[in-house]
Short mmCIF file of C-alpha atoms in Angstrom, two decimals:
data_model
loop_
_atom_site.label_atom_id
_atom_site.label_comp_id
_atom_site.label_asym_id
_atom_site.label_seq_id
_atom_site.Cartn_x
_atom_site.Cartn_y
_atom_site.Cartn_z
CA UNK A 586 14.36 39.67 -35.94
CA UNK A 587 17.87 39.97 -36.80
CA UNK A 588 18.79 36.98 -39.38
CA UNK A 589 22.00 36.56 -36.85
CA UNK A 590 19.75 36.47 -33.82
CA UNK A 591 19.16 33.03 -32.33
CA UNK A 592 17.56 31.39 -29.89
CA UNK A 593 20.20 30.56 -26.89
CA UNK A 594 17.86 27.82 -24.35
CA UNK A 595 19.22 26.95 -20.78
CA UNK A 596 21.35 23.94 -20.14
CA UNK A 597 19.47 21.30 -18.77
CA UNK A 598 21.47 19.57 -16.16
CA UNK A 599 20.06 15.49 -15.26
CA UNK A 600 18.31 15.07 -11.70
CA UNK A 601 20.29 12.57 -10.19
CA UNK A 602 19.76 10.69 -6.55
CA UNK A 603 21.82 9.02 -4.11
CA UNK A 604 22.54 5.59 -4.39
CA UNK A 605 22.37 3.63 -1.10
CA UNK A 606 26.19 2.15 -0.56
CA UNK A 607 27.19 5.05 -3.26
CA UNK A 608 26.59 6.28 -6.80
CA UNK A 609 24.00 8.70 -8.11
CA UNK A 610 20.51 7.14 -9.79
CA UNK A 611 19.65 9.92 -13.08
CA UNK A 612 15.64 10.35 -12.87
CA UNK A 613 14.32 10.32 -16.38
CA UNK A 614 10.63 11.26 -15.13
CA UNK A 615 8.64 11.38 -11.86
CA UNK A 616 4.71 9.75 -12.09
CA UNK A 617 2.16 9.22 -8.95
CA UNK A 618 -0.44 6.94 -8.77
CA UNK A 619 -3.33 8.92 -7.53
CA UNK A 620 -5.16 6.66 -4.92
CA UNK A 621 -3.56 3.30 -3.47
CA UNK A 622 -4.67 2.75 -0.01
CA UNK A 623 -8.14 2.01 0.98
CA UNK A 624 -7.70 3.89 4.24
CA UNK A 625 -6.59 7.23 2.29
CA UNK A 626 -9.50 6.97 0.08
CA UNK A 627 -12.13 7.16 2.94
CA UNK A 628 -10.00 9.64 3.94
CA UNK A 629 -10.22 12.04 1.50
CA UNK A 630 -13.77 10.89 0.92
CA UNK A 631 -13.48 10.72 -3.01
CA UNK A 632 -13.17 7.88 -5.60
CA UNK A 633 -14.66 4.52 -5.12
CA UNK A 634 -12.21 1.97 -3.56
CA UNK A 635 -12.70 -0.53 -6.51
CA UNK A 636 -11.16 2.06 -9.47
CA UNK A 637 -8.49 0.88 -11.48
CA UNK A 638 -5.35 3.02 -10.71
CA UNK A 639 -4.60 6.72 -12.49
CA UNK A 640 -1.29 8.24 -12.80
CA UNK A 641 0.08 11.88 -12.88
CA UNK A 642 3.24 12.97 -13.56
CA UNK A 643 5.74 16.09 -11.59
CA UNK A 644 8.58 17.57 -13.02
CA UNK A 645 11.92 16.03 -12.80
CA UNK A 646 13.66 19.03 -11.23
CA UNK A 647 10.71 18.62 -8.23
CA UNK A 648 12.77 15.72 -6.77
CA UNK A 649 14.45 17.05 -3.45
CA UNK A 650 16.85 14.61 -2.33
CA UNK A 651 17.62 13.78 1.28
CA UNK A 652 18.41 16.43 4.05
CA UNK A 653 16.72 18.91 1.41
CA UNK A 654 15.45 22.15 2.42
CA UNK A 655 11.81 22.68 0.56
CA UNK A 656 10.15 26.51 0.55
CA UNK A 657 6.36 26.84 1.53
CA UNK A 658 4.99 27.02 -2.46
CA UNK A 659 3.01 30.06 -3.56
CA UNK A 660 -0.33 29.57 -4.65
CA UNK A 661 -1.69 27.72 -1.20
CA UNK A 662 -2.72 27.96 2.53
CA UNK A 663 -3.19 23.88 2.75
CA UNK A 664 0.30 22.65 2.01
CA UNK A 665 0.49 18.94 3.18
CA UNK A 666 2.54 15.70 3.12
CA UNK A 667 2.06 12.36 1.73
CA UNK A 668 4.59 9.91 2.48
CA UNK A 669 5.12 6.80 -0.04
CA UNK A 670 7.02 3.91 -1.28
CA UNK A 671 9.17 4.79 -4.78
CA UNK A 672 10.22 2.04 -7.12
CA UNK A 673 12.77 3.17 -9.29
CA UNK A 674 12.47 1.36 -13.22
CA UNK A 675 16.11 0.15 -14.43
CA UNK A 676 14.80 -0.87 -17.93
CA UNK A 677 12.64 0.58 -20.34
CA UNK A 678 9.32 -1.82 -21.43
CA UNK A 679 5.77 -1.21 -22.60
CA UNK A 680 2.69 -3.53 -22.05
CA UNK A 681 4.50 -5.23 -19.05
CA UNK A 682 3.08 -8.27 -17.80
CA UNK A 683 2.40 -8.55 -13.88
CA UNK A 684 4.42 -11.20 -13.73
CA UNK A 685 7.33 -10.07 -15.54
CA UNK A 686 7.56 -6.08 -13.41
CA UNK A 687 10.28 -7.62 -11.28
CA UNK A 688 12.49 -7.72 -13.99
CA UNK A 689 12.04 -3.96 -14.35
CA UNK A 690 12.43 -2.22 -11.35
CA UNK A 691 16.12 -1.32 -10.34
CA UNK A 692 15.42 0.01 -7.10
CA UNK A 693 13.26 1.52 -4.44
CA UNK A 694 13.39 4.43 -1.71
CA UNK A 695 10.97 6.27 0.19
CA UNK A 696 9.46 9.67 -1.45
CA UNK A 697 6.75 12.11 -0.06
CA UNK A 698 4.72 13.71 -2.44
CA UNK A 699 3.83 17.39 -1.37
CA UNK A 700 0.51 18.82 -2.25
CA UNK A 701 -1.27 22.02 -2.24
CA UNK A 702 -4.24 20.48 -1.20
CA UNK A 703 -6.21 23.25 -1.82
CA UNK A 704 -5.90 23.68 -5.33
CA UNK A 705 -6.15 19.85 -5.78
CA UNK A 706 -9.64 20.09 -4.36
CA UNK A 707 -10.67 23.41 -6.54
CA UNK A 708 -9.04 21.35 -9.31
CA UNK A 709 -11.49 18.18 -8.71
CA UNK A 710 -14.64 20.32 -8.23
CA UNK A 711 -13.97 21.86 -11.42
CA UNK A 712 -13.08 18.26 -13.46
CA UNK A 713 -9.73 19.89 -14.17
CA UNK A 714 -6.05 18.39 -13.91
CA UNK A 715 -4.27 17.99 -10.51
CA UNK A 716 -0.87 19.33 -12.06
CA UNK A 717 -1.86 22.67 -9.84
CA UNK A 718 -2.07 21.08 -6.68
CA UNK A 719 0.92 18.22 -7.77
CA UNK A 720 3.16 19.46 -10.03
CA UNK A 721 5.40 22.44 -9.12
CA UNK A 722 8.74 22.96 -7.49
CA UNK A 723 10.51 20.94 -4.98
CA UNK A 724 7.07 18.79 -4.61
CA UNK A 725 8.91 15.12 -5.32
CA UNK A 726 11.13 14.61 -2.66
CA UNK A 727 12.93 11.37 -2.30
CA UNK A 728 15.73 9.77 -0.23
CA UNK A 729 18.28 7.30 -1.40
CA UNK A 730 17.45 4.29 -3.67
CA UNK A 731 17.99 1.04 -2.58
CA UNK A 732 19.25 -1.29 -5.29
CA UNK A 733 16.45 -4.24 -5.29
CA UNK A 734 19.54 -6.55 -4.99
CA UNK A 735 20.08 -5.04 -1.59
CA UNK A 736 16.65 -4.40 -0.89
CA UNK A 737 13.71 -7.26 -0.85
CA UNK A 738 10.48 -6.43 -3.33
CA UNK A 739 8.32 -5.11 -0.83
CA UNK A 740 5.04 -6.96 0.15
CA UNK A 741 4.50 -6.53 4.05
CA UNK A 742 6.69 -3.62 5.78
CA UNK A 743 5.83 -0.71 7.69
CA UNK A 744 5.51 3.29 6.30
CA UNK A 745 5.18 6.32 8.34
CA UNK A 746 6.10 9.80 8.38
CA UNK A 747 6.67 12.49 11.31
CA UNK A 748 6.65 15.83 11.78
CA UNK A 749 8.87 17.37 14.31
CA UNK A 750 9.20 13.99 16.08
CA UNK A 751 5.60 13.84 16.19
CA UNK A 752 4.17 10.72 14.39
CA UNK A 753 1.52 11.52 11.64
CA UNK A 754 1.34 8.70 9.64
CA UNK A 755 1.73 5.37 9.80
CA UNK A 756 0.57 2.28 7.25
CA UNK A 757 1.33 -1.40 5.85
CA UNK A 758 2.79 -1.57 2.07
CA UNK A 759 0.87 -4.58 2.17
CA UNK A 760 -2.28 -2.56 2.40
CA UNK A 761 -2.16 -1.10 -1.25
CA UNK A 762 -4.64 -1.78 -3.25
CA UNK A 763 -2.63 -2.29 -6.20
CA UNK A 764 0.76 -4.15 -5.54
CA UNK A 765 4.24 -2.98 -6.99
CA UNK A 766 4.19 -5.35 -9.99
CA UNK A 767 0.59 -4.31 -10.39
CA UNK A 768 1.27 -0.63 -10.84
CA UNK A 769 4.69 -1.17 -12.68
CA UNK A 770 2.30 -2.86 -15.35
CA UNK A 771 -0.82 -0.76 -15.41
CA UNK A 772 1.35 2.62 -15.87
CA UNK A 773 3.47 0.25 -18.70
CA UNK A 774 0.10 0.28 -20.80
CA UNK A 775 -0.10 3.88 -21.08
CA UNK A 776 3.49 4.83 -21.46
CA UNK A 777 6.48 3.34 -22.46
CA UNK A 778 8.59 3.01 -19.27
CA UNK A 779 12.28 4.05 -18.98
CA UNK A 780 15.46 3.89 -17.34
CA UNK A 781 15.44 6.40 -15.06
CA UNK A 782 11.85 6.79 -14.27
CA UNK A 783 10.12 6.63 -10.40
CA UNK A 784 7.03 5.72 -9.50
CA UNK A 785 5.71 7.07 -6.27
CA UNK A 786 2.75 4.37 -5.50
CA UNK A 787 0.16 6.08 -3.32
CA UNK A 788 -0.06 6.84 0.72
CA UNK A 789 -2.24 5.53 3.59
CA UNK A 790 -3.97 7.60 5.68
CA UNK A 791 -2.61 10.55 8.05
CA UNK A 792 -1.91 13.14 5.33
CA UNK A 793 -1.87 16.78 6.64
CA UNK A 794 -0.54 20.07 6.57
CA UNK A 795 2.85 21.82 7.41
CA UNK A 796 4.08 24.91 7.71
CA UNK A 797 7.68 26.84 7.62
CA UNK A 798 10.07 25.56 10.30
CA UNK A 799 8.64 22.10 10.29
CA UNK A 800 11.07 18.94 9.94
CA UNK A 801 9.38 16.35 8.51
CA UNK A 802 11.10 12.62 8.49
CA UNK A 803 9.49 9.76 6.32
CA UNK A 804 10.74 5.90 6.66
CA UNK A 805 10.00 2.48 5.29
CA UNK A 806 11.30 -0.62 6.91
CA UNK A 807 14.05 -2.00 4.93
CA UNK A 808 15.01 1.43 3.14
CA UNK A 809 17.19 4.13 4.19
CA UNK A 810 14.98 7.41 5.53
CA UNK A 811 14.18 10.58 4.25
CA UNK A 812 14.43 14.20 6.11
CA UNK A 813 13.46 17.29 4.76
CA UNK A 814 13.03 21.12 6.36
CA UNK A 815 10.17 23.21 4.97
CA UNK A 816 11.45 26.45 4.76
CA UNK A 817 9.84 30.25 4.22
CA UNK A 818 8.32 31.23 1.11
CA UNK A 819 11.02 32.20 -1.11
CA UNK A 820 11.06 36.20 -2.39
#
């Protein structure tokens, strides 16, 4: 190599959402809690409903903010929707106490996370990772966060998610298994929590596919909505 050669990497511009009554929310990092709702886990048919929560993480530039346009992925013929609550951390903190999560959360909004559900199943057969069927482009998609000022700490509220006007799912946030301050402090004893970083906290039942064309429209009492078009495969 030339000794005047360098390296020259990509600028990295910061992810940043819509704040609800204006401003822009920079996401740090993106994690999912894997199962959270009884209801989804007979569902699926895996796990046993008394596991402790796991996490998993998407890239940063996956969030898709609202009115988004999202391209059917490569790499699938099972591409589905899973519509859930997002608390948005405004401190950083490790070993949180359930008590004390409050404190940490700045914010919440509603988030769907997208799955090649095909590869996530190949990937669990095999005891691999679920980053193939989880992590890849435009799969974190998430509309405007509500400051928790303006916004109560959810217990009890309604979910539910639609796809071309047609209702697909609908749930209870009071039907997760783990509650908000519960998963803000189980995911604080594995990582060291941020400004900056979501949480998407599991969905209830009703997940399913969609294909090119389809407009799919995601709301949780309390929050402002989310709508996003799934568009052709890209070239």
């Amino acid at each position: 190599m030339n000794a005047t050669a360098r390296c020259v990497l990509p600028a990295i511009a910061a992810t940043e959402l819509p704040v609800a009554g204006g401003g822009m929310f920079p996401v740090r990092r993106v994690y999912c809690v894997g199962r959270n709702y009884v209801d989804h886990i007979r569902e699926m048919k895996e796990a046993d409903e008394r596991d402790p929560p796991f996490f998993f993480q998407k890239p940063r530039d996956a969030v898709v903010p609202d009115g988004g346009h999202v391209p059917y992925p490569p790499f699938t013929s099972d591409f589905q929707f899973e519509v859930e609550l997002v608390i948005a951390v405004g401190r950083g903190g490790r070993d949180i106490a359930v008590g004390e999560a409050r404190d940490y959360i700045w914010g919440y909004a509603v988030g769907i996370d997208l799955t090649r559900r095909d590869r996530q199943r190949d990937a669990r057969e095999a005891r691999l990772p679920w980053e193939v069927g989880k992590s890849f482009d435009a799969s974190a998609p998430c509309g405007p966060i509500a400051p928790a000022r303006d916004a109560r700490h959810f217990k009890d509220c309604a979910i539910a998610l639609s796809v071309n006007g047609i209702e697909r799912q609908r749930g209870d946030i009071g039907r997760m298994i783990w509650s908000v301050p519960e998963v803000v402090a189980q995911l604080s004893k594995q990582v060291r929590l941020g400004a900056g970083d979501l949480i998407y906290t599991g969905t209830p039942a009703g997940v399913g596919p969609v294909l090119p064309g389809d407009l799919i429209s995601a709301t949780i009492d309390g929050l402002p909505s989310l709508t996003i078009t799934i568009t052709p495969p890209e070239a």
